[in-house]
mmCIF file of C-alpha atoms in Angstrom:
data_model
loop_
_atom_site.group_PDB
_atom_site.id
_atom_site.type_symbol
_atom_site.label_atom_id
_atom_site.label_comp_id
_atom_site.label_asym_id
_atom_site.label_seq_id
_atom_site.Cartn_x
_atom_site.Cartn_y
_atom_site.Cartn_z
ATOM 1 C CA UNK A 1 96.213 91.418 88.803
ATOM 2 C CA UNK A 2 93.919 94.372 90.677
ATOM 3 C CA UNK A 3 92.103 92.811 93.916
ATOM 4 C CA UNK A 4 88.467 93.587 93.697
ATOM 5 C CA UNK A 5 88.846 95.977 96.650
ATOM 6 C CA UNK A 6 90.881 98.422 94.903
ATOM 7 C CA UNK A 7 89.603 101.984 94.445
ATOM 8 C CA UNK A 8 90.267 103.086 90.592
ATOM 9 C CA UNK A 9 90.831 106.372 89.727
ATOM 10 C CA UNK A 10 91.253 108.165 86.626
ATOM 11 C CA UNK A 11 94.030 110.919 86.393
ATOM 12 C CA UNK A 12 94.394 112.802 83.253
ATOM 13 C CA UNK A 13 97.711 113.967 82.156
ATOM 14 C CA UNK A 14 97.327 116.340 79.384
ATOM 15 C CA UNK A 15 99.523 119.548 77.924
ATOM 16 C CA UNK A 16 101.409 120.259 74.617
ATOM 17 C CA UNK A 17 103.989 118.001 73.321
ATOM 18 C CA UNK A 18 107.475 118.287 75.133
ATOM 19 C CA UNK A 19 105.760 120.141 78.102
ATOM 20 C CA UNK A 20 107.358 117.243 80.429
ATOM 21 C CA UNK A 21 104.308 115.432 81.105
ATOM 22 C CA UNK A 22 106.344 111.762 80.537
ATOM 23 C CA UNK A 23 109.202 112.777 82.296
ATOM 24 C CA UNK A 24 107.238 114.194 85.682
ATOM 25 C CA UNK A 25 105.242 110.705 85.440
ATOM 26 C CA UNK A 26 108.141 108.727 84.944
ATOM 27 C CA UNK A 27 110.495 110.664 88.128
ATOM 28 C CA UNK A 28 106.968 110.287 90.796
ATOM 29 C CA UNK A 29 106.324 106.964 89.477
ATOM 30 C CA UNK A 30 108.872 105.323 87.694
ATOM 31 C CA UNK A 31 112.080 105.852 89.711
ATOM 32 C CA UNK A 32 113.584 107.732 87.070
ATOM 33 C CA UNK A 33 116.252 110.443 88.387
ATOM 34 C CA UNK A 34 115.654 114.077 86.464
ATOM 35 C CA UNK A 35 118.662 113.294 83.934
ATOM 36 C CA UNK A 36 117.408 109.991 82.813
ATOM 37 C CA UNK A 37 114.162 111.570 81.944
ATOM 38 C CA UNK A 38 116.426 112.830 78.181
ATOM 39 C CA UNK A 39 116.084 109.421 77.001
ATOM 40 C CA UNK A 40 112.227 109.352 76.936
ATOM 41 C CA UNK A 41 110.860 109.668 73.518
ATOM 42 C CA UNK A 42 107.453 111.628 72.741
ATOM 43 C CA UNK A 43 104.300 110.298 73.601
ATOM 44 C CA UNK A 44 101.941 108.821 71.218
ATOM 45 C CA UNK A 45 97.950 108.950 71.517
ATOM 46 C CA UNK A 46 97.315 107.844 75.275
ATOM 47 C CA UNK A 47 99.870 105.567 77.532
ATOM 48 C CA UNK A 48 97.985 104.020 80.192
ATOM 49 C CA UNK A 49 99.796 103.404 83.523
ATOM 50 C CA UNK A 50 98.197 101.599 86.453
ATOM 51 C CA UNK A 51 100.162 102.881 89.526
ATOM 52 C CA UNK A 52 99.184 101.065 92.760
ATOM 53 C CA UNK A 53 99.335 104.109 95.706
ATOM 54 C CA UNK A 54 98.988 103.141 99.145
ATOM 55 C CA UNK A 55 97.962 99.374 98.639
ATOM 56 C CA UNK A 56 93.996 99.557 97.893
ATOM 57 C CA UNK A 57 93.963 103.009 95.725
ATOM 58 C CA UNK A 58 95.045 102.452 91.990
ATOM 59 C CA UNK A 59 95.687 105.523 89.552
ATOM 60 C CA UNK A 60 94.597 104.943 86.436
ATOM 61 C CA UNK A 61 97.068 107.473 84.926
ATOM 62 C CA UNK A 62 96.230 108.617 81.209
ATOM 63 C CA UNK A 63 99.159 110.307 79.617
ATOM 64 C CA UNK A 64 97.994 112.319 76.619
ATOM 65 C CA UNK A 65 100.275 112.803 73.999
ATOM 66 C CA UNK A 66 100.004 116.740 73.221
ATOM 67 C CA UNK A 67 100.534 116.650 69.380
ATOM 68 C CA UNK A 68 98.306 118.588 67.554
ATOM 69 C CA UNK A 69 96.769 115.306 65.671
ATOM 70 C CA UNK A 70 96.162 113.867 68.803
ATOM 71 C CA UNK A 71 95.091 116.875 71.055
ATOM 72 C CA UNK A 72 92.076 117.136 68.300
ATOM 73 C CA UNK A 73 91.476 113.594 68.380
ATOM 74 C CA UNK A 74 90.831 113.744 72.231
ATOM 75 C CA UNK A 75 88.238 116.405 71.400
ATOM 76 C CA UNK A 76 86.483 114.659 68.810
ATOM 77 C CA UNK A 77 86.976 111.139 68.179
ATOM 78 C CA UNK A 78 87.606 110.483 71.520
ATOM 79 C CA UNK A 79 85.999 112.874 73.653
ATOM 80 C CA UNK A 80 84.038 110.591 75.665
ATOM 81 C CA UNK A 81 86.348 108.017 75.898
ATOM 82 C CA UNK A 82 88.991 110.389 77.282
ATOM 83 C CA UNK A 83 86.742 112.759 79.343
ATOM 84 C CA UNK A 84 84.283 110.417 80.917
ATOM 85 C CA UNK A 85 84.906 109.580 84.633
ATOM 86 C CA UNK A 86 87.710 111.556 85.274
ATOM 87 C CA UNK A 87 88.567 112.001 88.926
ATOM 88 C CA UNK A 88 91.678 114.750 88.318
ATOM 89 C CA UNK A 89 92.950 116.827 85.524
ATOM 90 C CA UNK A 90 96.470 117.154 85.507
ATOM 91 C CA UNK A 91 96.667 120.059 82.817
ATOM 92 C CA UNK A 92 101.104 120.841 82.210
ATOM 93 C CA UNK A 93 102.162 124.421 80.945
ATOM 94 C CA UNK A 94 105.336 124.777 79.391
ATOM 95 C CA UNK A 95 106.530 128.037 81.178
ATOM 96 C CA UNK A 96 108.696 129.305 78.026
ATOM 97 C CA UNK A 97 106.233 128.378 75.645
ATOM 98 C CA UNK A 98 106.006 130.626 72.858
ATOM 99 C CA UNK A 99 102.422 129.430 71.994
ATOM 100 C CA UNK A 100 100.615 130.793 74.901
ATOM 101 C CA UNK A 101 97.035 131.619 73.100
ATOM 102 C CA UNK A 102 97.100 127.967 71.363
ATOM 103 C CA UNK A 103 98.125 126.373 74.793
ATOM 104 C CA UNK A 104 95.574 128.509 76.786
ATOM 105 C CA UNK A 105 92.689 127.476 73.585
ATOM 106 C CA UNK A 106 93.707 123.616 74.036
ATOM 107 C CA UNK A 107 93.370 123.815 77.799
ATOM 108 C CA UNK A 108 90.028 125.536 77.672
ATOM 109 C CA UNK A 109 88.465 123.125 75.434
ATOM 110 C CA UNK A 110 89.890 120.292 78.007
ATOM 111 C CA UNK A 111 87.880 122.296 80.560
ATOM 112 C CA UNK A 112 84.442 121.990 78.343
ATOM 113 C CA UNK A 113 85.249 118.557 77.751
ATOM 114 C CA UNK A 114 85.566 118.046 81.684
ATOM 115 C CA UNK A 115 82.357 120.173 82.968
ATOM 116 C CA UNK A 116 80.653 118.106 80.039
ATOM 117 C CA UNK A 117 82.002 114.593 80.859
ATOM 118 C CA UNK A 118 82.932 115.119 84.241
ATOM 119 C CA UNK A 119 81.925 117.949 86.011
ATOM 120 C CA UNK A 120 83.220 116.868 89.552
ATOM 121 C CA UNK A 121 86.804 116.457 88.428
ATOM 122 C CA UNK A 122 89.597 118.052 90.355
ATOM 123 C CA UNK A 123 91.565 120.096 88.031
ATOM 124 C CA UNK A 124 95.329 121.172 88.978
ATOM 125 C CA UNK A 125 97.754 123.112 86.222
ATOM 126 C CA UNK A 126 101.242 122.935 86.444
ATOM 127 C CA UNK A 127 103.584 125.917 85.475
ATOM 128 C CA UNK A 128 106.451 123.541 84.557
ATOM 129 C CA UNK A 129 110.327 124.275 83.733
ATOM 130 C CA UNK A 130 110.444 126.961 85.978
ATOM 131 C CA UNK A 131 114.185 126.062 86.294
ATOM 132 C CA UNK A 132 114.678 128.213 83.148
ATOM 133 C CA UNK A 133 113.142 131.426 84.354
ATOM 134 C CA UNK A 134 115.552 133.704 85.904
ATOM 135 C CA UNK A 135 115.506 133.104 90.138
ATOM 136 C CA UNK A 136 114.372 136.710 90.690
ATOM 137 C CA UNK A 137 111.540 136.305 88.186
ATOM 138 C CA UNK A 138 109.936 133.188 88.970
ATOM 139 C CA UNK A 139 107.363 134.457 91.715
ATOM 140 C CA UNK A 140 106.244 137.454 89.181
ATOM 141 C CA UNK A 141 106.183 135.002 86.385
ATOM 142 C CA UNK A 142 104.067 132.241 87.925
ATOM 143 C CA UNK A 143 101.381 134.960 89.879
ATOM 144 C CA UNK A 144 100.708 136.199 86.445
ATOM 145 C CA UNK A 145 100.244 132.944 84.967
ATOM 146 C CA UNK A 146 97.966 131.684 87.998
ATOM 147 C CA UNK A 147 95.691 134.736 87.959
ATOM 148 C CA UNK A 148 94.841 133.799 84.348
ATOM 149 C CA UNK A 149 94.706 130.368 84.658
ATOM 150 C CA UNK A 150 92.352 130.696 87.759
ATOM 151 C CA UNK A 151 90.186 133.291 85.495
ATOM 152 C CA UNK A 152 90.454 131.033 82.293
ATOM 153 C CA UNK A 153 88.845 127.764 84.582
ATOM 154 C CA UNK A 154 85.791 129.318 85.525
ATOM 155 C CA UNK A 155 83.348 127.964 86.583
ATOM 156 C CA UNK A 156 85.494 125.449 87.310
ATOM 157 C CA UNK A 157 88.349 125.707 90.088
ATOM 158 C CA UNK A 158 91.891 125.182 89.596
ATOM 159 C CA UNK A 159 94.908 124.852 91.707
ATOM 160 C CA UNK A 160 98.250 126.037 90.158
ATOM 161 C CA UNK A 161 101.551 124.832 91.216
ATOM 162 C CA UNK A 162 104.991 126.130 89.783
ATOM 163 C CA UNK A 163 107.466 122.949 88.658
ATOM 164 C CA UNK A 164 110.532 121.376 87.883
ATOM 165 C CA UNK A 165 112.106 118.118 87.307
ATOM 166 C CA UNK A 166 115.503 119.544 88.867
ATOM 167 C CA UNK A 167 114.084 120.701 92.303
ATOM 168 C CA UNK A 168 111.415 119.284 95.212
ATOM 169 C CA UNK A 169 108.641 121.613 93.632
ATOM 170 C CA UNK A 170 107.712 118.544 91.580
ATOM 171 C CA UNK A 171 107.164 116.338 95.072
ATOM 172 C CA UNK A 172 104.943 119.180 96.359
ATOM 173 C CA UNK A 173 102.691 119.272 93.639
ATOM 174 C CA UNK A 174 101.868 115.566 93.308
ATOM 175 C CA UNK A 175 101.744 115.596 97.231
ATOM 176 C CA UNK A 176 99.026 117.847 97.030
ATOM 177 C CA UNK A 177 97.010 116.010 93.879
ATOM 178 C CA UNK A 178 97.587 112.453 95.442
ATOM 179 C CA UNK A 179 96.450 113.360 98.663
ATOM 180 C CA UNK A 180 92.899 114.537 97.080
ATOM 181 C CA UNK A 181 92.739 111.168 96.051
ATOM 182 C CA UNK A 182 93.433 109.323 99.297
ATOM 183 C CA UNK A 183 90.216 107.638 100.243
ATOM 184 C CA UNK A 184 90.344 107.744 104.229
ATOM 185 C CA UNK A 185 92.455 110.643 104.431
ATOM 186 C CA UNK A 186 90.906 112.392 107.574
ATOM 187 C CA UNK A 187 90.997 109.082 109.576
ATOM 188 C CA UNK A 188 94.691 108.329 109.147
ATOM 189 C CA UNK A 189 95.673 112.378 110.194
ATOM 190 C CA UNK A 190 93.304 111.565 113.582
ATOM 191 C CA UNK A 191 95.587 108.533 114.111
ATOM 192 C CA UNK A 192 98.671 110.349 113.195
ATOM 193 C CA UNK A 193 97.581 113.124 115.437
ATOM 194 C CA UNK A 194 97.220 110.691 118.248
ATOM 195 C CA UNK A 195 100.590 108.832 117.578
ATOM 196 C CA UNK A 196 102.344 111.864 117.345
ATOM 197 C CA UNK A 197 100.675 113.039 121.017
ATOM 198 C CA UNK A 198 101.434 109.912 122.845
ATOM 199 C CA UNK A 199 104.600 109.933 121.670
ATOM 200 C CA UNK A 200 105.371 113.684 122.147
ATOM 201 C CA UNK A 201 107.129 114.294 119.067
ATOM 202 C CA UNK A 202 107.280 117.515 117.408
ATOM 203 C CA UNK A 203 106.437 116.432 114.145
ATOM 204 C CA UNK A 204 105.171 112.923 112.366
ATOM 205 C CA UNK A 205 105.484 112.660 108.243
ATOM 206 C CA UNK A 206 103.727 109.468 106.739
ATOM 207 C CA UNK A 207 105.186 108.757 103.137
ATOM 208 C CA UNK A 208 103.842 106.712 100.343
ATOM 209 C CA UNK A 209 106.123 103.929 100.327
ATOM 210 C CA UNK A 210 106.934 103.604 96.496
ATOM 211 C CA UNK A 211 106.900 107.313 95.456
ATOM 212 C CA UNK A 212 107.841 108.765 99.045
ATOM 213 C CA UNK A 213 105.093 111.671 98.542
ATOM 214 C CA UNK A 214 104.198 113.143 101.909
ATOM 215 C CA UNK A 215 100.461 112.292 102.300
ATOM 216 C CA UNK A 216 99.784 112.654 105.718
ATOM 217 C CA UNK A 217 101.478 114.617 108.666
ATOM 218 C CA UNK A 218 100.768 116.159 112.024
ATOM 219 C CA UNK A 219 102.590 118.827 113.702
ATOM 220 C CA UNK A 220 103.067 119.666 117.341
ATOM 221 C CA UNK A 221 105.574 122.510 117.162
ATOM 222 C CA UNK A 222 105.889 125.330 114.841
ATOM 223 C CA UNK A 223 108.968 124.265 111.796
ATOM 224 C CA UNK A 224 110.562 127.289 110.170
ATOM 225 C CA UNK A 225 111.127 125.767 106.703
ATOM 226 C CA UNK A 226 107.776 125.808 104.602
ATOM 227 C CA UNK A 227 109.393 123.415 102.091
ATOM 228 C CA UNK A 228 110.502 121.203 104.657
ATOM 229 C CA UNK A 229 108.291 118.017 103.456
ATOM 230 C CA UNK A 230 108.922 118.195 99.603
ATOM 231 C CA UNK A 231 112.756 118.236 99.941
ATOM 232 C CA UNK A 232 112.783 115.271 102.068
ATOM 233 C CA UNK A 233 110.821 113.428 99.717
ATOM 234 C CA UNK A 234 113.348 114.446 97.426
ATOM 235 C CA UNK A 235 116.599 113.732 99.209
ATOM 236 C CA UNK A 236 115.257 110.126 100.556
ATOM 237 C CA UNK A 237 113.892 109.007 97.310
ATOM 238 C CA UNK A 238 117.247 110.109 95.412
ATOM 239 C CA UNK A 239 118.884 108.108 98.534
ATOM 240 C CA UNK A 240 116.156 105.250 98.253
ATOM 241 C CA UNK A 241 117.138 105.313 94.147
ATOM 242 C CA UNK A 242 121.431 105.080 94.916
ATOM 243 C CA UNK A 243 120.706 101.915 97.439
ATOM 244 C CA UNK A 244 118.625 99.802 95.309
ATOM 245 C CA UNK A 245 121.496 100.810 92.261
ATOM 246 C CA UNK A 246 123.606 98.636 94.591
ATOM 247 C CA UNK A 247 120.737 95.999 95.378
ATOM 248 C CA UNK A 248 120.576 97.438 99.026
ATOM 249 C CA UNK A 249 117.206 98.315 100.283
ATOM 250 C CA UNK A 250 116.636 100.845 102.301
ATOM 251 C CA UNK A 251 114.855 99.850 105.913
ATOM 252 C CA UNK A 252 115.237 103.291 108.402
ATOM 253 C CA UNK A 253 117.596 105.730 109.253
ATOM 254 C CA UNK A 254 118.462 108.293 112.237
ATOM 255 C CA UNK A 255 119.879 111.566 112.153
ATOM 256 C CA UNK A 256 120.726 113.546 115.509
ATOM 257 C CA UNK A 257 122.037 116.458 116.477
ATOM 258 C CA UNK A 258 121.916 118.895 119.252
ATOM 259 C CA UNK A 259 118.411 120.041 118.785
ATOM 260 C CA UNK A 260 116.629 117.380 117.205
ATOM 261 C CA UNK A 261 116.466 113.403 116.249
ATOM 262 C CA UNK A 262 114.684 112.241 113.359
ATOM 263 C CA UNK A 263 113.776 108.932 112.717
ATOM 264 C CA UNK A 264 112.767 107.362 109.202
ATOM 265 C CA UNK A 265 111.520 103.725 109.132
ATOM 266 C CA UNK A 266 109.074 101.370 107.290
ATOM 267 C CA UNK A 267 106.041 101.521 108.784
ATOM 268 C CA UNK A 268 103.037 99.720 107.258
ATOM 269 C CA UNK A 269 103.585 97.670 104.000
ATOM 270 C CA UNK A 270 102.789 100.655 102.232
ATOM 271 C CA UNK A 271 104.368 103.375 104.183
ATOM 272 C CA UNK A 272 107.290 105.178 105.659
ATOM 273 C CA UNK A 273 106.878 107.409 108.274
ATOM 274 C CA UNK A 274 109.322 109.626 109.756
ATOM 275 C CA UNK A 275 109.211 111.134 113.233
ATOM 276 C CA UNK A 276 110.969 114.272 114.721
ATOM 277 C CA UNK A 277 111.949 114.628 118.604
ATOM 278 C CA UNK A 278 113.460 117.430 120.300
ATOM 279 C CA UNK A 279 113.253 116.226 123.837
ATOM 280 C CA UNK A 280 116.637 114.743 124.507
ATOM 281 C CA UNK A 281 115.786 113.000 127.650
ATOM 282 C CA UNK A 282 113.688 110.299 125.369
ATOM 283 C CA UNK A 283 116.020 107.780 124.024
ATOM 284 C CA UNK A 284 116.589 106.466 120.547
ATOM 285 C CA UNK A 285 115.242 102.791 121.502
ATOM 286 C CA UNK A 286 111.829 104.129 123.255
ATOM 287 C CA UNK A 287 111.114 105.997 119.934
ATOM 288 C CA UNK A 288 111.799 103.551 117.836
ATOM 289 C CA UNK A 289 109.867 100.864 119.990
ATOM 290 C CA UNK A 290 106.861 103.342 119.844
ATOM 291 C CA UNK A 291 107.024 103.348 115.953
ATOM 292 C CA UNK A 292 107.059 99.676 116.318
ATOM 293 C CA UNK A 293 103.959 99.803 118.597
ATOM 294 C CA UNK A 294 102.162 101.981 115.986
ATOM 295 C CA UNK A 295 102.988 99.907 113.273
ATOM 296 C CA UNK A 296 100.059 97.214 113.498
ATOM 297 C CA UNK A 297 97.519 99.505 114.440
ATOM 298 C CA UNK A 298 98.216 101.805 111.068
ATOM 299 C CA UNK A 299 98.246 98.368 108.745
ATOM 300 C CA UNK A 300 94.728 97.775 110.376
ATOM 301 C CA UNK A 301 93.920 101.142 109.146
ATOM 302 C CA UNK A 302 94.902 100.377 105.925
ATOM 303 C CA UNK A 303 92.787 97.307 105.525
ATOM 304 C CA UNK A 304 89.524 98.710 106.822
ATOM 305 C CA UNK A 305 87.617 101.174 104.383
ATOM 306 C CA UNK A 306 84.911 102.741 106.563
ATOM 307 C CA UNK A 307 85.570 105.574 108.852
ATOM 308 C CA UNK A 308 83.867 103.288 111.747
ATOM 309 C CA UNK A 309 87.018 102.696 113.661
ATOM 310 C CA UNK A 310 89.726 104.866 115.554
ATOM 311 C CA UNK A 311 92.423 103.900 116.727
ATOM 312 C CA UNK A 312 93.485 103.910 120.573
ATOM 313 C CA UNK A 313 97.286 103.477 121.294
ATOM 314 C CA UNK A 314 98.877 102.529 124.378
ATOM 315 C CA UNK A 315 102.483 103.480 124.126
ATOM 316 C CA UNK A 316 105.088 103.184 126.816
#
């Protein structure tokens, strides 16, 4: 069962039937690959799942079936039950929907219920199935949707993402959402910065172990690709799933060329770490020892809840 120290956070996943809510949940949290989501049937009423994230954070995910009868019930008989104590509302729009008016009406009903019951909830809108839109149209269509949604959401602020289960955009959106829920994230970043500076890394990323979402990073050197985090999440998650099909578990890897070395390694019991080094004079063995030495510090950090503790690390 859940340990008493676990922090439970309620996350509502809403949007009309067939918009892709259960598919994305299954890819991010249940190790589905995109093409396997075709087997998923429609969600009946609300499906509850508890996802343990980073050990002591439990996401209480309410995947709310989007058929009209269910939607009407959420706003009437189930209103208090559904919209009370919500930390995050994720509303999914099918970008190809032919019923935009109706979609927006349901979305606004949702926001009214959130304002009444959970006024401090954070709101995210995912403009989903973007792979169905012609590539040269995507920026424009997303921008228009985003403006509409921001206007309709007032007085609440909403953050919008364009997503598709067929590329890394899904990881970008969910990383940003989950990031908002991590209790001691500032402290984590401070320690990651110290670690990166001590070992003279260009960049260090921290991934949550089960989902491979990036939860924290520190960069010392400008990097060209703004989408590198979610691309790596996507690639490594696929690789990890391929390994598990062979009943092998993925522990670590090193990729090296003439410009840099990248190390991905199991870090704490709840994370993987990725370290990017561009100084060719630092041997792999030294970096791997430094990762190993930092492990126990970050393990300690995960166990402590308060911001009282700061790490000082001595590396070779």
